[in-house]
CSV table of C-alpha atoms in Angstrom, one decimal:
chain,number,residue,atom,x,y,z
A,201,UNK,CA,91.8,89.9,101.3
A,202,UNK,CA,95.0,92.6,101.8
A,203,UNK,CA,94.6,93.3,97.9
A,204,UNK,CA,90.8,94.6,99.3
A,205,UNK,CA,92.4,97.0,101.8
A,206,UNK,CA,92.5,100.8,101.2
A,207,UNK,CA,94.7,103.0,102.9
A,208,UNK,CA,93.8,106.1,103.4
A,209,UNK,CA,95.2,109.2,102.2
A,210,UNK,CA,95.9,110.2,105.7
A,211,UNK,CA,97.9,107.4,106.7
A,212,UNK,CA,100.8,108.5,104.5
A,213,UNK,CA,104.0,109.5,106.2
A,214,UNK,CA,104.4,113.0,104.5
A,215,UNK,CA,107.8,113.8,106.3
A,216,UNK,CA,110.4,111.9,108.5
A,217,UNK,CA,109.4,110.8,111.9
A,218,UNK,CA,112.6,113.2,113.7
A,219,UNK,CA,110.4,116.0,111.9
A,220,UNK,CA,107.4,115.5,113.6
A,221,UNK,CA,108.2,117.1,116.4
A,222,UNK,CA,110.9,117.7,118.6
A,223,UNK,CA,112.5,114.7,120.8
A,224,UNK,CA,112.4,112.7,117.9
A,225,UNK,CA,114.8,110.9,115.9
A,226,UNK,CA,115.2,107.9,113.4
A,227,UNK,CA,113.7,105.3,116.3
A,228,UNK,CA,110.9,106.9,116.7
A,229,UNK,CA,108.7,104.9,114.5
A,230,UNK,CA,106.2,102.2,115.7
A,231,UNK,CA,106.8,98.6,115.4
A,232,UNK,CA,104.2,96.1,114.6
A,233,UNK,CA,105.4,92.5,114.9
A,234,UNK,CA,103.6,89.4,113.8
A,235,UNK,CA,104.2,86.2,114.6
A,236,UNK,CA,101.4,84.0,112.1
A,237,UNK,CA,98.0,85.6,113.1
A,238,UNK,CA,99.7,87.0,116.7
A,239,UNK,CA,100.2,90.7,116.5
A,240,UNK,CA,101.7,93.2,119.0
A,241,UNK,CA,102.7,96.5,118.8
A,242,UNK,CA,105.5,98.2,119.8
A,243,UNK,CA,108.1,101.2,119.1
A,244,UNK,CA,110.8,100.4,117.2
A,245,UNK,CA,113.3,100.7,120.1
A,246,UNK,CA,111.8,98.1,121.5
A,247,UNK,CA,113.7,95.9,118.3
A,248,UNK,CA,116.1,94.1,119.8
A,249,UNK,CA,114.0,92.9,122.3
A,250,UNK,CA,112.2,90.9,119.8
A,251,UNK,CA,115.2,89.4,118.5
A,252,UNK,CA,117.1,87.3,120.4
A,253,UNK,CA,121.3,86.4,120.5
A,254,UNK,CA,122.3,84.4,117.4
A,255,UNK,CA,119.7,86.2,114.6
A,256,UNK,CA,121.0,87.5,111.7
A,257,UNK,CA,119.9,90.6,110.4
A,258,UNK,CA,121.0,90.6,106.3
A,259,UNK,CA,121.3,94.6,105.6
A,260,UNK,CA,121.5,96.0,102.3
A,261,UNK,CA,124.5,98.5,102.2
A,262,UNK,CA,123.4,100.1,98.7
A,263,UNK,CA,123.4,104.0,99.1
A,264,UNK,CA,120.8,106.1,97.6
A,265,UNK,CA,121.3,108.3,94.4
A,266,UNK,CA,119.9,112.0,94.3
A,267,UNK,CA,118.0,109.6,90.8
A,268,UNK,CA,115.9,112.8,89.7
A,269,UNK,CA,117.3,115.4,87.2
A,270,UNK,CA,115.3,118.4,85.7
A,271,UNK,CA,115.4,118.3,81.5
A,272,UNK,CA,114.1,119.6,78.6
A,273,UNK,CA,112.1,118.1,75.7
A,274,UNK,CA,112.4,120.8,73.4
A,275,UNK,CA,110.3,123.3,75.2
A,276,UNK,CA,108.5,121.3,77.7
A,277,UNK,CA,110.0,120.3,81.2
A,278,UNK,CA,110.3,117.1,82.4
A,279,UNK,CA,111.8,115.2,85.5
A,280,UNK,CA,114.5,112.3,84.8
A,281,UNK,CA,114.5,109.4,87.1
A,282,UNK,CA,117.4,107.5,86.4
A,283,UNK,CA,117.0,104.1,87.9
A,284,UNK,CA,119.6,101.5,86.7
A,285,UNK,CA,123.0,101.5,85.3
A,286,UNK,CA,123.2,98.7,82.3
A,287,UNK,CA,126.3,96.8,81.6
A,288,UNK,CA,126.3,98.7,78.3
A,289,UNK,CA,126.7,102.2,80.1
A,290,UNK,CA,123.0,102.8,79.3
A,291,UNK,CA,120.7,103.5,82.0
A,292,UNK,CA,116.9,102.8,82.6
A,293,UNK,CA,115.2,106.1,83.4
A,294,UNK,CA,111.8,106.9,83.7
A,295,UNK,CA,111.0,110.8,82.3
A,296,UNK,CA,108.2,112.2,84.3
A,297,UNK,CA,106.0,115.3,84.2
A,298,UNK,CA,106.3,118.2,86.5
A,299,UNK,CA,103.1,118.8,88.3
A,300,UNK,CA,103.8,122.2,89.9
A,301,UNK,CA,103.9,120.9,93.2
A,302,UNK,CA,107.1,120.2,93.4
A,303,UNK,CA,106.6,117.0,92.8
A,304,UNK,CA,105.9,114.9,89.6
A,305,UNK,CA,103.2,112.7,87.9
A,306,UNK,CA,103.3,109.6,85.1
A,307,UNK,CA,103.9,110.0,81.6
A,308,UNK,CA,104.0,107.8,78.6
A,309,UNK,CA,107.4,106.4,77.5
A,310,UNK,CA,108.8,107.1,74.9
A,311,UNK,CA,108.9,107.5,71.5
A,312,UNK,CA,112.6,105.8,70.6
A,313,UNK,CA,114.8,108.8,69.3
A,314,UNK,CA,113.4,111.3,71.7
A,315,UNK,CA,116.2,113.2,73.0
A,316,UNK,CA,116.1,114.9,76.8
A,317,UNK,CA,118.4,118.0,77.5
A,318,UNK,CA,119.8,117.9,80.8
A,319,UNK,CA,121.8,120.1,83.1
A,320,UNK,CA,125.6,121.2,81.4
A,321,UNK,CA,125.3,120.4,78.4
A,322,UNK,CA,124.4,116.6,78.2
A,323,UNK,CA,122.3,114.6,76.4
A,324,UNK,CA,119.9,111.3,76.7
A,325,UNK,CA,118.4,109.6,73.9
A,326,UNK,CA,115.7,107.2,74.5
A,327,UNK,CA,116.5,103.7,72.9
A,328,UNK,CA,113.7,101.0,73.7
A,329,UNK,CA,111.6,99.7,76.2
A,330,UNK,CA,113.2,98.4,79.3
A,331,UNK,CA,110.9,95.5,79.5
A,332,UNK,CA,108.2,94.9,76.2
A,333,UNK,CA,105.0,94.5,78.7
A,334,UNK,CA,106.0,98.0,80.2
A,335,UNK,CA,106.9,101.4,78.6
A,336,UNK,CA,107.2,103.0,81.0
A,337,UNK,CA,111.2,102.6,81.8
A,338,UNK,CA,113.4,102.9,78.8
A,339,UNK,CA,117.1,102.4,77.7
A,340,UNK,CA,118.6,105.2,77.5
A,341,UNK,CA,122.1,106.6,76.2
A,342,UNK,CA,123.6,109.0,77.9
A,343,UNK,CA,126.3,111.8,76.2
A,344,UNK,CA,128.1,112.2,79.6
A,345,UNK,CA,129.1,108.3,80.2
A,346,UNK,CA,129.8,109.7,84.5
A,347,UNK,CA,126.1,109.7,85.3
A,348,UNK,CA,126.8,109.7,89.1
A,349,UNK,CA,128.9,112.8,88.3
A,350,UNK,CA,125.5,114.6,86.9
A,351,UNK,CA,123.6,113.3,89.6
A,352,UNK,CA,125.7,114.8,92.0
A,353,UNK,CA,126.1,118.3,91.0
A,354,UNK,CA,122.4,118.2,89.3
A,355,UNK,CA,120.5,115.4,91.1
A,356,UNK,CA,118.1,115.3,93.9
A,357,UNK,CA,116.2,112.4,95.6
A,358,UNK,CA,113.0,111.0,94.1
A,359,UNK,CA,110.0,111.8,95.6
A,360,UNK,CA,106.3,111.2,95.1
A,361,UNK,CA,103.0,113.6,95.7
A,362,UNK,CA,102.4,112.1,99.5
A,363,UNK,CA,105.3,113.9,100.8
A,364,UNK,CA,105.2,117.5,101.8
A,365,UNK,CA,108.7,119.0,100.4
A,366,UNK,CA,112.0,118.2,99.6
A,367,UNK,CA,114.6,116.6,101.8
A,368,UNK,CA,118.2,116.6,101.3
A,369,UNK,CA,120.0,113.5,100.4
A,370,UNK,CA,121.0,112.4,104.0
A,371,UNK,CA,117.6,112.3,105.1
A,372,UNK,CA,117.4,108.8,102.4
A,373,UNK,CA,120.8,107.1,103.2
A,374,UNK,CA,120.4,104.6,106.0
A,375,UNK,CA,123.3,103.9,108.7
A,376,UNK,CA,123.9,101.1,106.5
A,377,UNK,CA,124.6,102.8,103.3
A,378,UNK,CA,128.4,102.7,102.3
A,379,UNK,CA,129.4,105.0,98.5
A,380,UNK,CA,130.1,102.0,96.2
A,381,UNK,CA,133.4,102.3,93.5
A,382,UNK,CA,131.9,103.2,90.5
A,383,UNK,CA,129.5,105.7,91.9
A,384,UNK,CA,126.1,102.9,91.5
A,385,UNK,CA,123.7,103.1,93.9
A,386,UNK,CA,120.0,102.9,94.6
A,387,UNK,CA,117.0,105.0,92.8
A,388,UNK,CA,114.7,105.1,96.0
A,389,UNK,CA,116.3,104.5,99.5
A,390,UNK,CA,116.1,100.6,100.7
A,391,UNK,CA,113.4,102.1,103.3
A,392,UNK,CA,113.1,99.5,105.5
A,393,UNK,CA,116.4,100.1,107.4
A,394,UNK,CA,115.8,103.9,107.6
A,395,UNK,CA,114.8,103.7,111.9
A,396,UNK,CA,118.2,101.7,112.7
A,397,UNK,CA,120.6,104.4,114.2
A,398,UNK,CA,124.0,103.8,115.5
A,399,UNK,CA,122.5,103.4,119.1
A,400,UNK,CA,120.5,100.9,118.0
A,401,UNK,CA,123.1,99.1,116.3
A,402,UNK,CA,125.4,98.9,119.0
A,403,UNK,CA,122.6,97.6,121.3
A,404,UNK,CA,121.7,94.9,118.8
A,405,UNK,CA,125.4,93.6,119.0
A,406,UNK,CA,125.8,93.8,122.4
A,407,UNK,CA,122.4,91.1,122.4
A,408,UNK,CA,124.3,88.9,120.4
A,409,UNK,CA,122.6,89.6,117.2
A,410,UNK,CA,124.5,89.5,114.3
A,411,UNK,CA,124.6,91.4,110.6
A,412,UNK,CA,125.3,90.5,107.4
A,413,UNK,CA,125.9,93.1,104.5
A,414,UNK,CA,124.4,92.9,100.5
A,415,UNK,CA,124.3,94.7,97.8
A,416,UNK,CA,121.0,95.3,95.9
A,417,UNK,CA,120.8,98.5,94.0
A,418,UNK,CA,116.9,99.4,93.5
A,419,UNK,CA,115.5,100.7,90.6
A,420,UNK,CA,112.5,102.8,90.4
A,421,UNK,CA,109.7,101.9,91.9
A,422,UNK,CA,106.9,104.3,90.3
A,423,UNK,CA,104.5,104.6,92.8
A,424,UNK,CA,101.3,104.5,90.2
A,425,UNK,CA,102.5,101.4,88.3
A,426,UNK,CA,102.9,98.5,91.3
A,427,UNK,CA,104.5,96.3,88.4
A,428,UNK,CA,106.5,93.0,89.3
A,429,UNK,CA,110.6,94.0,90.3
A,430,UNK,CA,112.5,94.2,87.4
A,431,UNK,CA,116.2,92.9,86.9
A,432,UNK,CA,118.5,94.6,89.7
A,433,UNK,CA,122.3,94.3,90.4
A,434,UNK,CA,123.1,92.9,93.5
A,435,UNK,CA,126.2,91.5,95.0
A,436,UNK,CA,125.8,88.4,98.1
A,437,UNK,CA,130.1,88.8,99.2
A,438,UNK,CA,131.9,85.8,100.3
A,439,UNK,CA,131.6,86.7,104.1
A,440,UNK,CA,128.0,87.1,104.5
A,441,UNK,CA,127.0,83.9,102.4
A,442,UNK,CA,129.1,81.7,104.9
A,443,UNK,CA,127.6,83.9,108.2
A,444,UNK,CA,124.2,83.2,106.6
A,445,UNK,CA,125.4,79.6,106.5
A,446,UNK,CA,126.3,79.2,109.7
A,447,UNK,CA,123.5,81.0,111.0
A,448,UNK,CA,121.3,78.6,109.2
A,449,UNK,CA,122.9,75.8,110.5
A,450,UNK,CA,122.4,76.8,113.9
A,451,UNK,CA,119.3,77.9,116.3
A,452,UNK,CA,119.7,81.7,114.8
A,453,UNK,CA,117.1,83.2,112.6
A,454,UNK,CA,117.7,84.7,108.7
A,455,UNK,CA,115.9,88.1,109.0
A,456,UNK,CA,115.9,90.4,106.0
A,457,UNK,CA,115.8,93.6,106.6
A,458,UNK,CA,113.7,94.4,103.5
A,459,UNK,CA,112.6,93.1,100.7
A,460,UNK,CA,115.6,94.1,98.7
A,461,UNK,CA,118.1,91.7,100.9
A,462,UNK,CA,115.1,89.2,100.9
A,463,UNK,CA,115.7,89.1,96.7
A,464,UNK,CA,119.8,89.0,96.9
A,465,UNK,CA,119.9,86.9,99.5
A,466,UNK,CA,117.1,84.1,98.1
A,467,UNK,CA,118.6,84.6,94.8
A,468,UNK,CA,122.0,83.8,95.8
A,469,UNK,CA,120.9,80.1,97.3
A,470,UNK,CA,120.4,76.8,95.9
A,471,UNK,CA,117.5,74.6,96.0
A,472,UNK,CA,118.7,73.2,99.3
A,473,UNK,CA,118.7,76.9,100.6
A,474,UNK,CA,122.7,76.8,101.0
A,475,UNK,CA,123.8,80.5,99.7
A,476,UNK,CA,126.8,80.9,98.0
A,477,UNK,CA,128.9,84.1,97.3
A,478,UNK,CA,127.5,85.6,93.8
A,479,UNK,CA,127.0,89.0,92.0
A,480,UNK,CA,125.4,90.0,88.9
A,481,UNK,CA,121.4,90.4,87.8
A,482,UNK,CA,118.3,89.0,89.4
A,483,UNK,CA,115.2,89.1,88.1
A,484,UNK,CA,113.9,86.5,90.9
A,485,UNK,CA,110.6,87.5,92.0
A,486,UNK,CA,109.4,85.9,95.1
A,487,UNK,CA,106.3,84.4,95.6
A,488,UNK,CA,104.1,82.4,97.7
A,489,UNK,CA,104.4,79.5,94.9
A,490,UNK,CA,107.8,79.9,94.8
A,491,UNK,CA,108.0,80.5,98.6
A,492,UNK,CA,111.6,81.1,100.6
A,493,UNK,CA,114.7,79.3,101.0
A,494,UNK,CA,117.0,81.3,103.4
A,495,UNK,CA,115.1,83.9,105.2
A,496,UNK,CA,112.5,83.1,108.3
A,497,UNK,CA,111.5,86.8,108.8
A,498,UNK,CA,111.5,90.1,107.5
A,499,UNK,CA,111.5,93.8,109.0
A,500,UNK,CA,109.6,96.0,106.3
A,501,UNK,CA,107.7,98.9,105.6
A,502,UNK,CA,103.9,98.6,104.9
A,503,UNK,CA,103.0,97.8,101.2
A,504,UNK,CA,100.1,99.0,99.1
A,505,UNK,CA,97.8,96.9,98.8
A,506,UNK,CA,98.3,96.7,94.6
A,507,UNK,CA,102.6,96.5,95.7
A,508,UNK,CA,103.8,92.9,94.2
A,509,UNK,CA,106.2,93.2,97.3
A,510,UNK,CA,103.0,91.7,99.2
A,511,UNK,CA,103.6,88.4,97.1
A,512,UNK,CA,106.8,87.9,99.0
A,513,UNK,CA,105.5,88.7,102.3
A,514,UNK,CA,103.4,86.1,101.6
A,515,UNK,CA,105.6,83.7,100.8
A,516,UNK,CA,107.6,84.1,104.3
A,517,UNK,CA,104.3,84.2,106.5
A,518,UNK,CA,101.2,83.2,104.8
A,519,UNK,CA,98.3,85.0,103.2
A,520,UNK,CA,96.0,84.8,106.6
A,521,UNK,CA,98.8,86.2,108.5
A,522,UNK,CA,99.4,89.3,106.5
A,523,UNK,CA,95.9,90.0,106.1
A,524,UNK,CA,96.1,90.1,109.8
A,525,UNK,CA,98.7,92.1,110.4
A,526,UNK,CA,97.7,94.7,107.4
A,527,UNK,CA,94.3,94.8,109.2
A,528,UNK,CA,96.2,95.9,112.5
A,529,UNK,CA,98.1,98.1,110.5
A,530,UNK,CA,95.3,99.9,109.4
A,531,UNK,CA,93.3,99.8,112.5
A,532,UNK,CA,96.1,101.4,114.4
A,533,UNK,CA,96.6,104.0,112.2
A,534,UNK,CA,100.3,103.0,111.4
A,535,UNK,CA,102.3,105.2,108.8
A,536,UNK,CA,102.6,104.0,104.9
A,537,UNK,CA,105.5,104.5,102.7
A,538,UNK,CA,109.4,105.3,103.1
A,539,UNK,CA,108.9,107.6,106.1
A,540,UNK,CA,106.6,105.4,107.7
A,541,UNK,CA,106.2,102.8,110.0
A,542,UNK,CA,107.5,99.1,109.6
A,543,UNK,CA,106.4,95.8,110.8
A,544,UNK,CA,109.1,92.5,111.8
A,545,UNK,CA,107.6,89.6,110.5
A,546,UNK,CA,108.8,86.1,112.9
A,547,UNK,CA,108.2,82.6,112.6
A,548,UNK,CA,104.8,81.7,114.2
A,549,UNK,CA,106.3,80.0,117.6
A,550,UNK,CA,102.8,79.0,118.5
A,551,UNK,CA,101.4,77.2,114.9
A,552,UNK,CA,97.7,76.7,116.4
A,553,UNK,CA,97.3,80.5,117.3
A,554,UNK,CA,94.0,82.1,115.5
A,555,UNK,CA,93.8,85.1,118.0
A,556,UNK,CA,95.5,88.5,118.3
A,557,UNK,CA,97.9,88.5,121.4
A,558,UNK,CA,97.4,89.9,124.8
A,559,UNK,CA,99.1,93.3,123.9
A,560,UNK,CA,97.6,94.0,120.8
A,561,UNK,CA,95.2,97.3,120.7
């Protein structure tokens, strides 16, 4: 029934909440927090009071890249979104139209051979499709091999028609987001840990909650396409696979905090759900057939209803009980996309619940 769901225009976050008016900051968001079919709603200061001492939060450290670079196809203008660093040196990018509103809008992919002239001099040359059921990312080869270089001095964050204007770079870095070694990092922000602020943080420790760092560098989500994830580089270290362990093996709860830690951490564990230490590629796509291994709850932002990212929420809480919650969602006028609002999904505590609880709107 979610896939039935429209959101409406007007529900999309166009800036950051601490923009909205003054007295506001990061936190400021609203909280909806669903348990099965139980929903209640709540800011999202009101966090770590709906976690309790021994959780685990996983958090994905990857910081994001100012992905989109202005170029040239002979005469015409396009927008570059580079989205993933190949262990080749090429890069999946997506090349995007300008649509004069600051912002940009779909294009076809390709031909192979078409050349792109970027900013200083260098050079990208189209090779083939990044996936053969999709044209829209390609592999491309870059003249310049120290991409995060361009990026930096050229580069600004993605960002799709529902927002109002540009933001600088920090607005998209979490409090989580530590600059990796060889300059790799995320195309679009891993959104869902955008609210924590150091506050927060602190408070969550001093609860007795505890966190557990991975590595998942996103690629580019187009926001026309809603296509399956593609392959990503993430890293689960050595530290956080035996905290997530541990955690496991205790009364604590696994909760993701996004879908990104939700696919590094579920593709770092065996069938028996033990996770070991591992890096590389995952193409792991997680769904309710699949189902989850590690993780009993996740703290998200709200999906389109076409997003595959619903498949996994699925998978951690049931298709009645996201239909619930998206219906809340939408009833209460919460806030879509990366600026928006976010939701906790917990472990039903009460498995023969049908009914909203008593602090639901």
């Amino acid at each position: 029934m979610t896939t039935a769901l429209r959101v409406p225009e007007e529900l999309s976050a166009r800036v950051p909440v601490e923009q909205r008016g003054p007295g506001l900051d990061r936190e400021s968001v609203r909280l909806l927090v669903s348990r099965g079919t139980d929903v209640s709603h709540h800011g999202f200061v009101e966090l770590p009071r709906q976690l309790r001492a021994g959780d685990l939060l996983v958090v994905n450290v990857s910081p994001t890249l100012a992905a989109a670079v202005d170029g040239k196809i002979g005469h015409a203008r396009v927008v570059v979104h580079f989205s993933t660093r190949g262990d080749d040196g090429r890069w999946a990018v997506e090349l995007r139209d300008p649509d004069g509103r600051g912002t940009t809008r779909a294009r076809a992919g390709g031909p192979a051979g078409t050349e792109v002239h970027l900013p200083g001099d260098v050079r990208l040359v189209l090779e083939e499709p990044l996936a053969a059921h999709s044209p829209r990312l390609w592999w491309a080869r870059v003249s310049d091999p120290d991409v995060p270089r361009l990026l930096r001095r050229h580069g600004r964050p993605i960002r799709y028609s529902y927002t109002e204007r540009d933001q600088p770079l920090s607005v998209y870095q979490t409090v989580f987001a530590l600059p990796s070694a060889d300059g790799s990092g995320s195309a679009e922000m891993p959104s869902a840990a955008r609210p924590f602020t150091p506050r927060l943080v602190a408070e969550l420790v001093s609860r007795g909650v505890q966190f557990a760092p991975i590595t998942l560098h996103t690629g580019v989500a187009s926001a026309e396409s809603h296509e399956p994830p593609y392959p990503e580089r993430y890293e689960v270290p050595p530290a956080s696979a035996t905290l997530i362990n541990a955690v496991k093996a205790g009364d604590g709860r696994i909760v993701a905090v996004g879908t990104t830690a939700v696919r590094a951490v579920e593709s770092a564990a065996d069938a028996d759900g033990v996770v070991r230490a591992q890096e590389g590629w995952t193409d792991l796509v997680v769904t309710p057939e699949r189902g989850v291994r590690v993780v009993d709850g996740l703290l998200t932002g709200l999906h389109e209803p076409e997003a595959s990212h619903l498949l996994m929420l699925e998978a951690i809480a049931g298709g009645a009980a996201v239909d619930r919650s998206y219906e809340e969602a939408l009833s209460g006028l919460y806030l879509w996309h990366e600026f928006g609002d976010v939701h906790l999904i917990l472990p039903d505590e009460n498995p023969h619940s049908e009914h909203c609880s008593s602090n639901c709107w």
